[in-house]
CSV table of C-alpha atoms and ligand atoms in Angstrom, one decimal:
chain,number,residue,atom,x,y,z
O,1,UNK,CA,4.6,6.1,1.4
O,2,UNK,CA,8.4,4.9,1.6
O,3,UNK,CA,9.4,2.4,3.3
O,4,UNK,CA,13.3,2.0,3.5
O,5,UNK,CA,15.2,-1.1,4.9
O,6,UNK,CA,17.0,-0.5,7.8
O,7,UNK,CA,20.3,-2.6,7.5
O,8,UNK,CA,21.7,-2.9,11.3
O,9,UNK,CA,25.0,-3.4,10.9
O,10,UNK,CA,25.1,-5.1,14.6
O,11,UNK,CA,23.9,-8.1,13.2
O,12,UNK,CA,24.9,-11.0,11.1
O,13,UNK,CA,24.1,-13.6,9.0
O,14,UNK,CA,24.3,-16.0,11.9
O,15,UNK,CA,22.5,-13.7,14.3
O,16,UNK,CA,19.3,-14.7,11.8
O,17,UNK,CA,20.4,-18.3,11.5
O,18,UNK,CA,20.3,-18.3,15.0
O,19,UNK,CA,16.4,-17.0,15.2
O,20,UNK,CA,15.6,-19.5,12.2
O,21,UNK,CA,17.2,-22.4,14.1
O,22,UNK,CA,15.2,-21.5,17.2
O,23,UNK,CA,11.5,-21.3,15.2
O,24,UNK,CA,12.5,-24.5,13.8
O,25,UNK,CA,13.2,-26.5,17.0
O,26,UNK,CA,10.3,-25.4,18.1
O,27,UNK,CA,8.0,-26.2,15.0
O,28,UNK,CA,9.8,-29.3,15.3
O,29,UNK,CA,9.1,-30.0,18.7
O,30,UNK,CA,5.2,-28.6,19.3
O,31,UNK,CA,4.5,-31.3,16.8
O,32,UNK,CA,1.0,-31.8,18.0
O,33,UNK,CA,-0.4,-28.8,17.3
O,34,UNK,CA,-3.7,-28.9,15.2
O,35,UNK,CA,-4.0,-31.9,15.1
O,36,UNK,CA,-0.4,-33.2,14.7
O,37,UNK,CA,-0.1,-30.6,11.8
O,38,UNK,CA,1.9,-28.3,13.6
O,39,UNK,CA,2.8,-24.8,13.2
O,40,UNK,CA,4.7,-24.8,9.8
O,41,UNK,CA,1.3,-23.8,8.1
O,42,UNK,CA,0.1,-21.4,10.2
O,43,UNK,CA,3.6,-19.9,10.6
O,44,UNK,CA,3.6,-19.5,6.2
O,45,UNK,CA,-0.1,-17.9,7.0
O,46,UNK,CA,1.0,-15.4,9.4
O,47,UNK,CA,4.1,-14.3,7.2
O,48,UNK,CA,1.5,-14.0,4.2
O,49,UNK,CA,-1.1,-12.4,6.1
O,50,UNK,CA,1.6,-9.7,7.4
O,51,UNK,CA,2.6,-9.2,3.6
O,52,UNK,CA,-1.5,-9.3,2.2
O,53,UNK,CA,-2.3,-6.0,2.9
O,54,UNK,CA,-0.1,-4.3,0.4
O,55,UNK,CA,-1.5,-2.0,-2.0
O,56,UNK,CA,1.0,-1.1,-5.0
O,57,UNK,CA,-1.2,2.0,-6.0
O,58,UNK,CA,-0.1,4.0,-3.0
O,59,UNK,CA,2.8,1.4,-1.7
O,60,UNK,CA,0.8,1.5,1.9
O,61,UNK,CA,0.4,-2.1,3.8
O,62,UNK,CA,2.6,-5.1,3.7
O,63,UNK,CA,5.6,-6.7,5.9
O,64,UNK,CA,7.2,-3.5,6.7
O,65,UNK,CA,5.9,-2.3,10.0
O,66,UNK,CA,4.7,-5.0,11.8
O,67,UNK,CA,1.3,-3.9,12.4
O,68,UNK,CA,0.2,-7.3,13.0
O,69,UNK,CA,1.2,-6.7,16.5
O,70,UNK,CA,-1.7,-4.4,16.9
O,71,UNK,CA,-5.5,-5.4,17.7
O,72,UNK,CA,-7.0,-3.4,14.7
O,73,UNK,CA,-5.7,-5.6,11.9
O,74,UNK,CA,-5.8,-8.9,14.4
O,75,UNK,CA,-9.6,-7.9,14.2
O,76,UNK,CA,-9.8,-8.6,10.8
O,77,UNK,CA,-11.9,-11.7,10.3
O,78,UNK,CA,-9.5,-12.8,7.6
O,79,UNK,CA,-6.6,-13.1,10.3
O,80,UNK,CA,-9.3,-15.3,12.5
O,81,UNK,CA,-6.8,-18.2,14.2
O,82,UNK,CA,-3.0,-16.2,13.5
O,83,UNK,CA,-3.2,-15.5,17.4
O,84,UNK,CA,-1.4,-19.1,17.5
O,85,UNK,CA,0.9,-18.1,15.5
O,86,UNK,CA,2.2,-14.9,17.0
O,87,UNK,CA,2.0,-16.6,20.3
O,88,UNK,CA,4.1,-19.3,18.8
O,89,UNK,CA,6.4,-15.9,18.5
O,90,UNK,CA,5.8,-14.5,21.9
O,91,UNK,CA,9.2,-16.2,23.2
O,92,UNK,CA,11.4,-16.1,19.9
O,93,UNK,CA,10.9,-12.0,20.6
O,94,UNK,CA,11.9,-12.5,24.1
O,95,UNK,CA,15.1,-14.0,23.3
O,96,UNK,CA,15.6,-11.8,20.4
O,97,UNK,CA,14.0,-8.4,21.4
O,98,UNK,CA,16.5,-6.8,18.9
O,99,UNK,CA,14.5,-8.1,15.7
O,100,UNK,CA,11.4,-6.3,14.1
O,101,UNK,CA,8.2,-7.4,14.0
O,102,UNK,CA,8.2,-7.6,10.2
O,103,UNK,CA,11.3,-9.2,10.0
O,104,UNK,CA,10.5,-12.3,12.7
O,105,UNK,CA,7.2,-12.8,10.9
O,106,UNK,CA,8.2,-13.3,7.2
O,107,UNK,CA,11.5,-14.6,8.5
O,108,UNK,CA,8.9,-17.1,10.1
O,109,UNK,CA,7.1,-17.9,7.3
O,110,UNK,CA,10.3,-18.4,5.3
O,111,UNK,CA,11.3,-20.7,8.0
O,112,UNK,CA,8.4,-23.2,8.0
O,113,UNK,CA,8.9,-23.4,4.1
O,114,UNK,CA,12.0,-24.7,4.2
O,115,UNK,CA,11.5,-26.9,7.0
O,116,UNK,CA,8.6,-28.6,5.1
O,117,UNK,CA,10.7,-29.4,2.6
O,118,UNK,CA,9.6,-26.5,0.3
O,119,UNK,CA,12.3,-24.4,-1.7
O,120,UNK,CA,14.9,-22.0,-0.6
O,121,UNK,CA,13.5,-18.5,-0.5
O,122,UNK,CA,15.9,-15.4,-0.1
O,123,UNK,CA,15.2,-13.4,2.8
O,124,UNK,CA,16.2,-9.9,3.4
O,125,UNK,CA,16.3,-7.9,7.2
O,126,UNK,CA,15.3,-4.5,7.7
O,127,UNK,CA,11.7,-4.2,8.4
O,128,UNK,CA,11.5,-1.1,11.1
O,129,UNK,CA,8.6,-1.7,13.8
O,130,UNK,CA,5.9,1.0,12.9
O,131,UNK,CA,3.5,2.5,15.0
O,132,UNK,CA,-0.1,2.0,15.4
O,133,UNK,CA,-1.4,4.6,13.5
O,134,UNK,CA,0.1,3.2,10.6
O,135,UNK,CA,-2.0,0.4,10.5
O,136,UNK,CA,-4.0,-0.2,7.5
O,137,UNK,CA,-7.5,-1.0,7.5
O,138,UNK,CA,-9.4,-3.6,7.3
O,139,UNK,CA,-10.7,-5.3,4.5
O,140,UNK,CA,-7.4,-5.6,2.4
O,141,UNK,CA,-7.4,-9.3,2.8
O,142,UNK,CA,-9.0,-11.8,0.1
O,143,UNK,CA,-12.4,-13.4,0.6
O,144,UNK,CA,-12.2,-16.9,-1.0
O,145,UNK,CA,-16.5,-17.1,-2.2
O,146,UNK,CA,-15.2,-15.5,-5.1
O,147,UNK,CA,-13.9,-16.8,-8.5
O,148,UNK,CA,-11.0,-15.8,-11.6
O,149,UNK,CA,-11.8,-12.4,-12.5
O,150,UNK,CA,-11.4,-11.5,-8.5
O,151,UNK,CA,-8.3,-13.6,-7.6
O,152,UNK,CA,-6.6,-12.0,-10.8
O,153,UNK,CA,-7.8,-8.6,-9.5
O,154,UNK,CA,-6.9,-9.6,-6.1
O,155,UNK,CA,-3.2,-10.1,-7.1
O,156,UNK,CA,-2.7,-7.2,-9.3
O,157,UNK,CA,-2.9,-5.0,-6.3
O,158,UNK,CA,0.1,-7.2,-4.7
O,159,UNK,CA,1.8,-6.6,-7.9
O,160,UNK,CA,1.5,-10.4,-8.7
O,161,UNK,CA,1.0,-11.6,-12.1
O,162,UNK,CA,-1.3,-15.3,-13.2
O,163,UNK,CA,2.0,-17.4,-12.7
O,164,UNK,CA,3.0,-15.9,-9.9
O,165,UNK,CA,-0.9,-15.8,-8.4
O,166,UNK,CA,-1.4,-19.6,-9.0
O,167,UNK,CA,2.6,-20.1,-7.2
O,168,UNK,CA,1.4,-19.0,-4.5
O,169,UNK,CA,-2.0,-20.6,-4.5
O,170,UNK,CA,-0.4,-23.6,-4.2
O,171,UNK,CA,0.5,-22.7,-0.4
O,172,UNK,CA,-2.4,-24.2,0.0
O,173,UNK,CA,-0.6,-27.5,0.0
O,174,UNK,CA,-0.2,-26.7,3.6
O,175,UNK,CA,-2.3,-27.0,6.6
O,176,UNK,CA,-6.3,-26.8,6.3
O,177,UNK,CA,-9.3,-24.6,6.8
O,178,UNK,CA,-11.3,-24.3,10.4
O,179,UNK,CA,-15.0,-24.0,10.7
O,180,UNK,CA,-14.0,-21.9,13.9
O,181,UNK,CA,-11.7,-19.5,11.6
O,182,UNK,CA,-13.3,-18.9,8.2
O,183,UNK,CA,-16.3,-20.7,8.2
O,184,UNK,CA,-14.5,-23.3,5.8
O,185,UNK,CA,-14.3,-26.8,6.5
O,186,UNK,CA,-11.5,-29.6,6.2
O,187,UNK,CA,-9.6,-31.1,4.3
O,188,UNK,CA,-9.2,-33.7,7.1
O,189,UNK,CA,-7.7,-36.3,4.7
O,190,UNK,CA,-4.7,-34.3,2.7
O,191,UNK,CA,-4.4,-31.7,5.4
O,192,UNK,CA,-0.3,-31.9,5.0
O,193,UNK,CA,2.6,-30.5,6.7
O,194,UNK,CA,4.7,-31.0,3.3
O,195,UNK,CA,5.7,-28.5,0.9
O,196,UNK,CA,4.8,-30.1,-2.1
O,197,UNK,CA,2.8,-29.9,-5.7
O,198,UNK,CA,0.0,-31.6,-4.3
O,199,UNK,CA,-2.7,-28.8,-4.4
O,200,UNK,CA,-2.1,-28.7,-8.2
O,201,UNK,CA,-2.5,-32.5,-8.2
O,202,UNK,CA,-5.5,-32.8,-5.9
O,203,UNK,CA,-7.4,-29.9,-8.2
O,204,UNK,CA,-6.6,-31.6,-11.3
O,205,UNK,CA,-7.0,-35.3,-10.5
O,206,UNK,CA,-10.4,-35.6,-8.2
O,207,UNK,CA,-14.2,-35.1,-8.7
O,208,UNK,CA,-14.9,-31.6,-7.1
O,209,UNK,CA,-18.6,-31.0,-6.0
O,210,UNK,CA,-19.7,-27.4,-5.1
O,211,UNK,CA,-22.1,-27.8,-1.9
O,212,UNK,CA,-22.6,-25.7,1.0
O,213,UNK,CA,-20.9,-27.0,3.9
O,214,UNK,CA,-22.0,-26.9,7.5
O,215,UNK,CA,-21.4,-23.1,8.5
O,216,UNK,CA,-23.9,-22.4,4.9
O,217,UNK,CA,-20.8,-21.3,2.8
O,218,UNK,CA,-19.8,-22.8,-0.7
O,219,UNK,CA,-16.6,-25.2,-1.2
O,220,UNK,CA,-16.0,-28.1,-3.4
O,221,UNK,CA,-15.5,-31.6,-1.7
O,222,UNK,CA,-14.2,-34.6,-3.2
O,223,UNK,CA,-15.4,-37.8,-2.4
O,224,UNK,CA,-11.7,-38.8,-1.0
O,225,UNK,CA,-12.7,-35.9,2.0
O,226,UNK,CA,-10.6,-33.3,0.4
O,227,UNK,CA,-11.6,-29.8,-0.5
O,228,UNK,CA,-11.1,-26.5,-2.5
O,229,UNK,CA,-12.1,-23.1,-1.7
O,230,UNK,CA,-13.8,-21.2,-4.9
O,231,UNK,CA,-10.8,-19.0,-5.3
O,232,UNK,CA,-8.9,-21.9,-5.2
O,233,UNK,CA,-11.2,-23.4,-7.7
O,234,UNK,CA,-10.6,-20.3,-9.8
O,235,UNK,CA,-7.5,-22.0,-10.9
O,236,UNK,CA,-9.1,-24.8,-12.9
O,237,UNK,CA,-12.3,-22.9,-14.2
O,238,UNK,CA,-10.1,-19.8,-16.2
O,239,UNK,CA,-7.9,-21.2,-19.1
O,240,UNK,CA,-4.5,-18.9,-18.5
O,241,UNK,CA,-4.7,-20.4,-15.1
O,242,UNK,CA,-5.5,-23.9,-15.7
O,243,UNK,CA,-2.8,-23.8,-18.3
O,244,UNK,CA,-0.2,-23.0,-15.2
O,245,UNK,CA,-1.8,-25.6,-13.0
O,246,UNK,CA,-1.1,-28.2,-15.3
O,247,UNK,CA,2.4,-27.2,-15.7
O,248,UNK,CA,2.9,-26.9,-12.1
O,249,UNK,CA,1.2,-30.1,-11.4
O,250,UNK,CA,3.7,-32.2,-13.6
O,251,UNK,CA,6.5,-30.3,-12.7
O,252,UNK,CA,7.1,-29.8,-9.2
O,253,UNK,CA,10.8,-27.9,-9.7
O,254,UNK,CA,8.6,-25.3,-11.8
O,255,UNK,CA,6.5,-24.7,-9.3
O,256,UNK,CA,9.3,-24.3,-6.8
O,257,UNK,CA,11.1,-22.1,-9.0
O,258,UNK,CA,7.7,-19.7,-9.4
O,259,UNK,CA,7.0,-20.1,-5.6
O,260,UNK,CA,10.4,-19.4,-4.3
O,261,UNK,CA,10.5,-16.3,-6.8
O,262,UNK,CA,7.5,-14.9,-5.8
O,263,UNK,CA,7.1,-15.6,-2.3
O,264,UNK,CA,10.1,-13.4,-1.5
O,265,UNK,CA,8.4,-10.9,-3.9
O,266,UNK,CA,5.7,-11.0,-1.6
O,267,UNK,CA,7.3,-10.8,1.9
O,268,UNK,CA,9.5,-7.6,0.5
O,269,UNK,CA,6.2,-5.9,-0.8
O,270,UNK,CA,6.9,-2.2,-0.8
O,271,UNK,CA,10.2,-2.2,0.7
O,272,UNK,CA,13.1,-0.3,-0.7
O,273,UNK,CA,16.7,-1.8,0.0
O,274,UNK,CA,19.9,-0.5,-0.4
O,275,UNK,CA,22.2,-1.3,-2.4
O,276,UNK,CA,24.5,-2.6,0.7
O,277,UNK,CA,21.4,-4.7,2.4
O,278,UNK,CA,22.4,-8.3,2.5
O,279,UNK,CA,20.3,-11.3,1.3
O,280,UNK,CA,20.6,-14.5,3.5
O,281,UNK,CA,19.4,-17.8,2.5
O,282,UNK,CA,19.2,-20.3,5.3
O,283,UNK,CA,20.5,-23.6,5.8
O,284,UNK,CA,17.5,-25.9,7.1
O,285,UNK,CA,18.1,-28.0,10.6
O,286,UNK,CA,19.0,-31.2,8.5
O,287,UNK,CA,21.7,-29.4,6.1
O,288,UNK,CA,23.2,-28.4,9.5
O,289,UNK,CA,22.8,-32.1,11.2
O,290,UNK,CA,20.6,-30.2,13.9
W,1,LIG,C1,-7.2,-15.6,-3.0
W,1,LIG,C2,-6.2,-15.8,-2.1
W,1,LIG,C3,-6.4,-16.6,-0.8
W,1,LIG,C4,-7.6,-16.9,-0.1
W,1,LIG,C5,-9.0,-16.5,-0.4
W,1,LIG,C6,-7.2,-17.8,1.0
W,1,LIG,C7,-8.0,-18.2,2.0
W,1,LIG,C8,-7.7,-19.1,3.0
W,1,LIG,C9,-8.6,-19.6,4.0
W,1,LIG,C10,-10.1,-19.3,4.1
W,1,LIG,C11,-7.9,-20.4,4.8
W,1,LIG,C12,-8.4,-21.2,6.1
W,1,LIG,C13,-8.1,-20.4,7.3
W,1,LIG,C14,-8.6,-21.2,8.6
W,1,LIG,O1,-9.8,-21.5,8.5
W,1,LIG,O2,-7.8,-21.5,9.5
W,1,LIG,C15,-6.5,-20.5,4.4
W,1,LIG,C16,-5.5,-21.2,4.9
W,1,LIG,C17,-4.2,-21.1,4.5
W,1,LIG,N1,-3.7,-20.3,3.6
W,1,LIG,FE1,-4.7,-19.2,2.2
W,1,LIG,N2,-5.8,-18.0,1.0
W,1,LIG,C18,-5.3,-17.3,-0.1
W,1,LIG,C19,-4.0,-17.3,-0.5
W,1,LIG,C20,-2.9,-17.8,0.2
W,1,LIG,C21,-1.5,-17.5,0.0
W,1,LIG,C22,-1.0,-16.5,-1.1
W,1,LIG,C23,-0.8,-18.2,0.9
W,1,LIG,C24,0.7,-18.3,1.1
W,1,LIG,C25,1.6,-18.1,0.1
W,1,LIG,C26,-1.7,-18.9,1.7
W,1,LIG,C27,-1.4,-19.8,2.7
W,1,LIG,C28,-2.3,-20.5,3.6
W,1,LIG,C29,-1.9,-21.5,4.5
W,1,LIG,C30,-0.5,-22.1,4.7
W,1,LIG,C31,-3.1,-21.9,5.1
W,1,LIG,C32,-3.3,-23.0,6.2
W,1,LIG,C33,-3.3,-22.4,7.6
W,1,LIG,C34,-3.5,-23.4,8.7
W,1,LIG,O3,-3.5,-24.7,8.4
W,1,LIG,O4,-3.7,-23.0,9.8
W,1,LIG,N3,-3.0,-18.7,1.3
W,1,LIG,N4,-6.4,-19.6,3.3
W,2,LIG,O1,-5.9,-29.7,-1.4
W,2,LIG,C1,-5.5,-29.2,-0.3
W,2,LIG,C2,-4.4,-29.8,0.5
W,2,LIG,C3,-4.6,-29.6,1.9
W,2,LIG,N1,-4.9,-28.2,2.2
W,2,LIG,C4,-5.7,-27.4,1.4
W,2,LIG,C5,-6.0,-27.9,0.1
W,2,LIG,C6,-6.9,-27.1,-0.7
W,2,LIG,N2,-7.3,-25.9,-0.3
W,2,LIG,C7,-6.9,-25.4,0.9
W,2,LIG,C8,-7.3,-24.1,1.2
W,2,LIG,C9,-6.9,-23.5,2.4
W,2,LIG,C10,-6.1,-24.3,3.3
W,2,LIG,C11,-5.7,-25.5,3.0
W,2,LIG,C12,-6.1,-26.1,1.8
């Protein structure tokens, strides 16, 4: 499969500023959502989730065709609670029916980083809306009972190597599980809506416990009321990881560096661009005294 950016010469830089300004204002202003968390983490889920399905073997899944729009891969228990987000979308695609499915949704995602206070990622346009048919199936997405040897497996398929697996891991600094979603449970205490090293900090620096939790599945909890997922556990238990934790968890601009790096890796999954397709990065609300 070949998926080629579609570069629409109609549209410019500030066409896209535009669209991030607008998903901003409104993370910014639905500030009560989830529990005063608001949509920045969901919004990074739903841009990841969109990208998660790649598979470099055959270059099929990923960002591309926007089959996140379509009830077969909403089905997937994995994407359980992302119907916020892409109804967080409903009126940004109103307003701006010219932009692609795959586009709005990593440019989303890209979006709530920055607004978090995260790093600048590069973002490129050109994802082309495909249809249904296309969509992959089910079962691409990662289950987190599982521990190293999986998550490294897990990445390989995205093309992702350990540095750029636990970069990305530390997402996770964002937002919080839902018994209602996954089956997973909290954290209530450190559920944040700032892009920071703490994941690496938290999985480093408190007492993790391995006990099943209320729904019967496994997660660590800390006595502060934090928690981990085993996959996110993973990170500590395997010795190339830990190694990576530790430097991301006492260097924060590392970590940015890594994440930044990789996440746009990640949202351009499988995409070829031409040589003439422009890469935009986006000044945040503050930087434009918005
Ligand atoms: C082995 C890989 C991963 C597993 C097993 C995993 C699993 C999960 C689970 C179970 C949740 C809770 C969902 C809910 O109950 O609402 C979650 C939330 C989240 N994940 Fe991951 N994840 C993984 C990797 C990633 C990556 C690569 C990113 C982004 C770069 C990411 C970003 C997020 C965010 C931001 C949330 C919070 C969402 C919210 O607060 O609504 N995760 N993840
Ligand atoms: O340590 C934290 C900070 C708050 N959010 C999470 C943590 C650890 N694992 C998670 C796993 C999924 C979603 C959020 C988190």
């Amino acid at each position: 499969v070949v998926h080629i950016a579609a570069v629409n010469k109609d549209r410019s830089f500030d066409d896209y500023q535009r669209i991030y300004n607008t998903i901003a204002e409104k993370i910014r202003e639905e500030d009560e959502y989830d529990g005063y968390i608001g949509y920045g983490p969901i919004l990074v889920r739903l841009g990841w989730h969109s990208s998660g399905t790649y598979d470099k073997n055959d270059n099929t899944g990923g960002s591309y065709g926007g089959t996140m729009r379509f009830k077969l891969e909403q089905s997937d228990g994995a994407n359980n609670g992302l119907g916020n987000a892409r109804a967080f979308m409903e009126p940004i695609l109103k307003e701006f029916p010219w932009i692609s499915h795959g586009d709005l949704y990593t440019l989303g995602a890209v979006c709530a980083v920055q607004e978090l206070q995260g790093p600048k990622v590069k973002w490129r346009p050109g994802r082309v809306d495909m249809p249904e048919d296309t969509t992959p199936k089910n079962g691409r997405l990662p289950d987190a009972a599982n521990g190293a040897d999986y998550v490294r497996n897990f990445y390989a398929r995205l093309n992702m190597n350990d540095r750029e697996a636990v970069a990305l891991t530390g997402a996770h600094c964002l937002g919080r599980t839902h018994l209602k979603n996954s089956g997973f449970d909290g954290p209530w205490g450190a559920a944040s809506n700032s892009f920071t090293n703490e994941f690496f900090v938290n999985l480093l620096n408190e007492q993790w416990k391995l006990q099943k939790n209320k729904a019967g599945n496994m997660q660590y909890d800390s006595p502060k009321g934090y928690m981990m997922l085993e996959t996110d556990y993973a990170l500590v238990q395997d010795p190339a990881y830990l190694k990576i934790v530790k430097e991301f968890a006492n260097n924060e601009g590392a970590f940015f560096k890594e994440f930044a790096s990789c996440f746009q890796k990640l949202l351009e999954n499988g995409i070829d661009y031409p040589k003439d397709a422009p890469t935009y990065v986006f000044k945040t609300l503050d930087e434009q005294d918005l």
